[in-house]
Amino acid sequence: MAVPFSHRLDWSIATNRLAQALTLHRPQFDLTASNPTNAGIDYPAGLLNAFQDPRSLHYNPDPRGIESARAALNLGPHTLLAASTSEAYSWLFKLLCNPGDAILVPRPSYPLFEFLARLESVEVIQYSLRYAEGWWLDYDSLERQLTPNTRAILFVNPNNPTGNYLKIAELHRLAALCAGNNIALISDEVFADYPLTGDQTRATTLGDNGECLSFVLGGLSKTAGLPQMKAAWLTASGPGAGEAAKRLELIADTYLSVATPVQYALPTLLKHGAKIREQIQDRTRANLGTLQNSHLRPLRVEGGWYAIIPTPRTRGEEEWAIHLLENERTLTQPGYFYDFESDGWLVLSLLTPEADFAAGIAAIHRAFTA
Ligand SMILES: Cc1ncc(COP(=O)(O)O)c(C=O)c1O
């Protein structure tokens, strides 16, 4: 008899067909690039000088994160640093859920939620985002999924990969629902610095909504294009935020996972972040322009790093992704990676270097019209 392993890891590790095809075909135009450090962004030369602070030679941990780092973020009194937003999620699920409790997450969205929740023995239940001239939250589908075990509703603002923001009217409704059912609202705002359009009706943040206990997540990985530095943050607001922050501090104290050097470097990294962000912003806007001027009919996108195009019905989306890789050496992601409710979508990264993006778009158009 072998040693048994936890059911929390009982997920399929079979490689999908696109991953198999990738072992045989190297893409020339990678339209899935999501790692800014490999995307030809010009990082300021002096950036690493931020790590020369002599205070980093001493270990005086604060479980909430070092004061100077939290002050530089200026996000409110109940802010804690974590090594990544993934870690911040794991803390929130520990804080809010007993094993078997549930969180509601949007669909389509970031595929990691399922894994992050499962590792905390938490169930993920999906509610729908729907598309008609733009993405909107299907509030009825969300309400239908509520159970007595629901502990949190999660929203990604703007969402990955649909790029939609929650609208102010939707936020009021959502926050009232959370307050009325003693459910927390978790808002992943890692892409909040990357609007692609302007809109007065959008909620720029879901925190401080005046109604319910809310947690807002952000991090260096997107705000400053520095995922390797491993610094992220979460801020609690609303009724019970102080108590929640105290308990989060206990969780954080158990691990003390954020390295001291990055905490002392944080104020400087945030300053450099502005220049990095600007380059990413210019890139995503230029690529979106290229896509909108093509014949590929992208869905409306409001922010973030991704765009979505429909595929011709002559093949399924995975077939298209494989076909594009094999015949045009262009790599895209099929929508099912993000749990789209229907087949027929490809997700493209707007972070791709402009020339590759333009060549990839031309290649996709060629294949779609062949
Ligand atoms: C919606 C969303 N949240 C969080 C993350 C990851 O952030 P971190 O590197 O801080 O774990 C990503 C990364 O792509 C993301 O798309």
Short mmCIF file of C-alpha atoms and ligand atoms in Angstrom, two decimals, residues 83-87 89 110 113 156 160 188 190-191 218-219 221-222 227 230-232 306, ligand 1:
data_model
loop_
_atom_site.label_atom_id
_atom_site.label_comp_id
_atom_site.label_asym_id
_atom_site.label_seq_id
_atom_site.Cartn_x
_atom_site.Cartn_y
_atom_site.Cartn_z
CA ALA A 83 3.94 37.41 -1.48
CA SER A 84 1.41 37.24 -4.32
CA THR A 85 -2.28 37.68 -4.90
CA SER A 86 -2.48 33.89 -5.02
CA GLU A 87 -1.24 33.86 -1.45
CA TYR A 89 -6.51 34.47 -1.88
CA TYR A 110 -8.95 33.47 -14.33
CA PHE A 113 -9.44 30.17 -8.71
CA VAL A 156 -12.18 40.52 -11.04
CA ASN A 160 -9.35 38.48 -17.04
CA ASP A 188 -9.26 41.20 -7.65
CA VAL A 190 -4.65 43.50 -10.30
CA PHE A 191 -5.52 44.95 -13.73
CA GLY A 218 -3.54 44.09 -6.02
CA GLY A 219 0.13 43.42 -6.60
CA SER A 221 3.03 41.63 -10.82
CA LYS A 222 0.60 43.75 -12.84
CA PRO A 227 5.77 39.37 -10.97
CA LYS A 230 6.70 38.61 -5.19
CA ALA A 231 4.86 41.41 -3.46
CA ALA A 232 1.11 41.87 -3.41
CA TYR A 306 -6.48 40.53 -23.17
C1 LIG B 1 -6.99 38.00 -12.28
C2 LIG B 1 -5.61 37.70 -11.79
N1 LIG B 1 -5.35 37.73 -10.47
C3 LIG B 1 -4.11 37.47 -10.01
C4 LIG B 1 -3.07 37.14 -10.86
C5 LIG B 1 -1.70 36.78 -10.33
O1 LIG B 1 -1.12 37.69 -9.54
P1 LIG B 1 0.12 37.28 -8.61
O2 LIG B 1 1.30 37.18 -9.49
O3 LIG B 1 0.20 38.44 -7.66
O4 LIG B 1 -0.25 35.99 -7.88
C6 LIG B 1 -3.30 37.09 -12.22
C7 LIG B 1 -2.20 36.74 -13.14
O5 LIG B 1 -2.33 36.63 -14.32
C8 LIG B 1 -4.60 37.36 -12.70
O6 LIG B 1 -4.87 37.30 -14.01
#
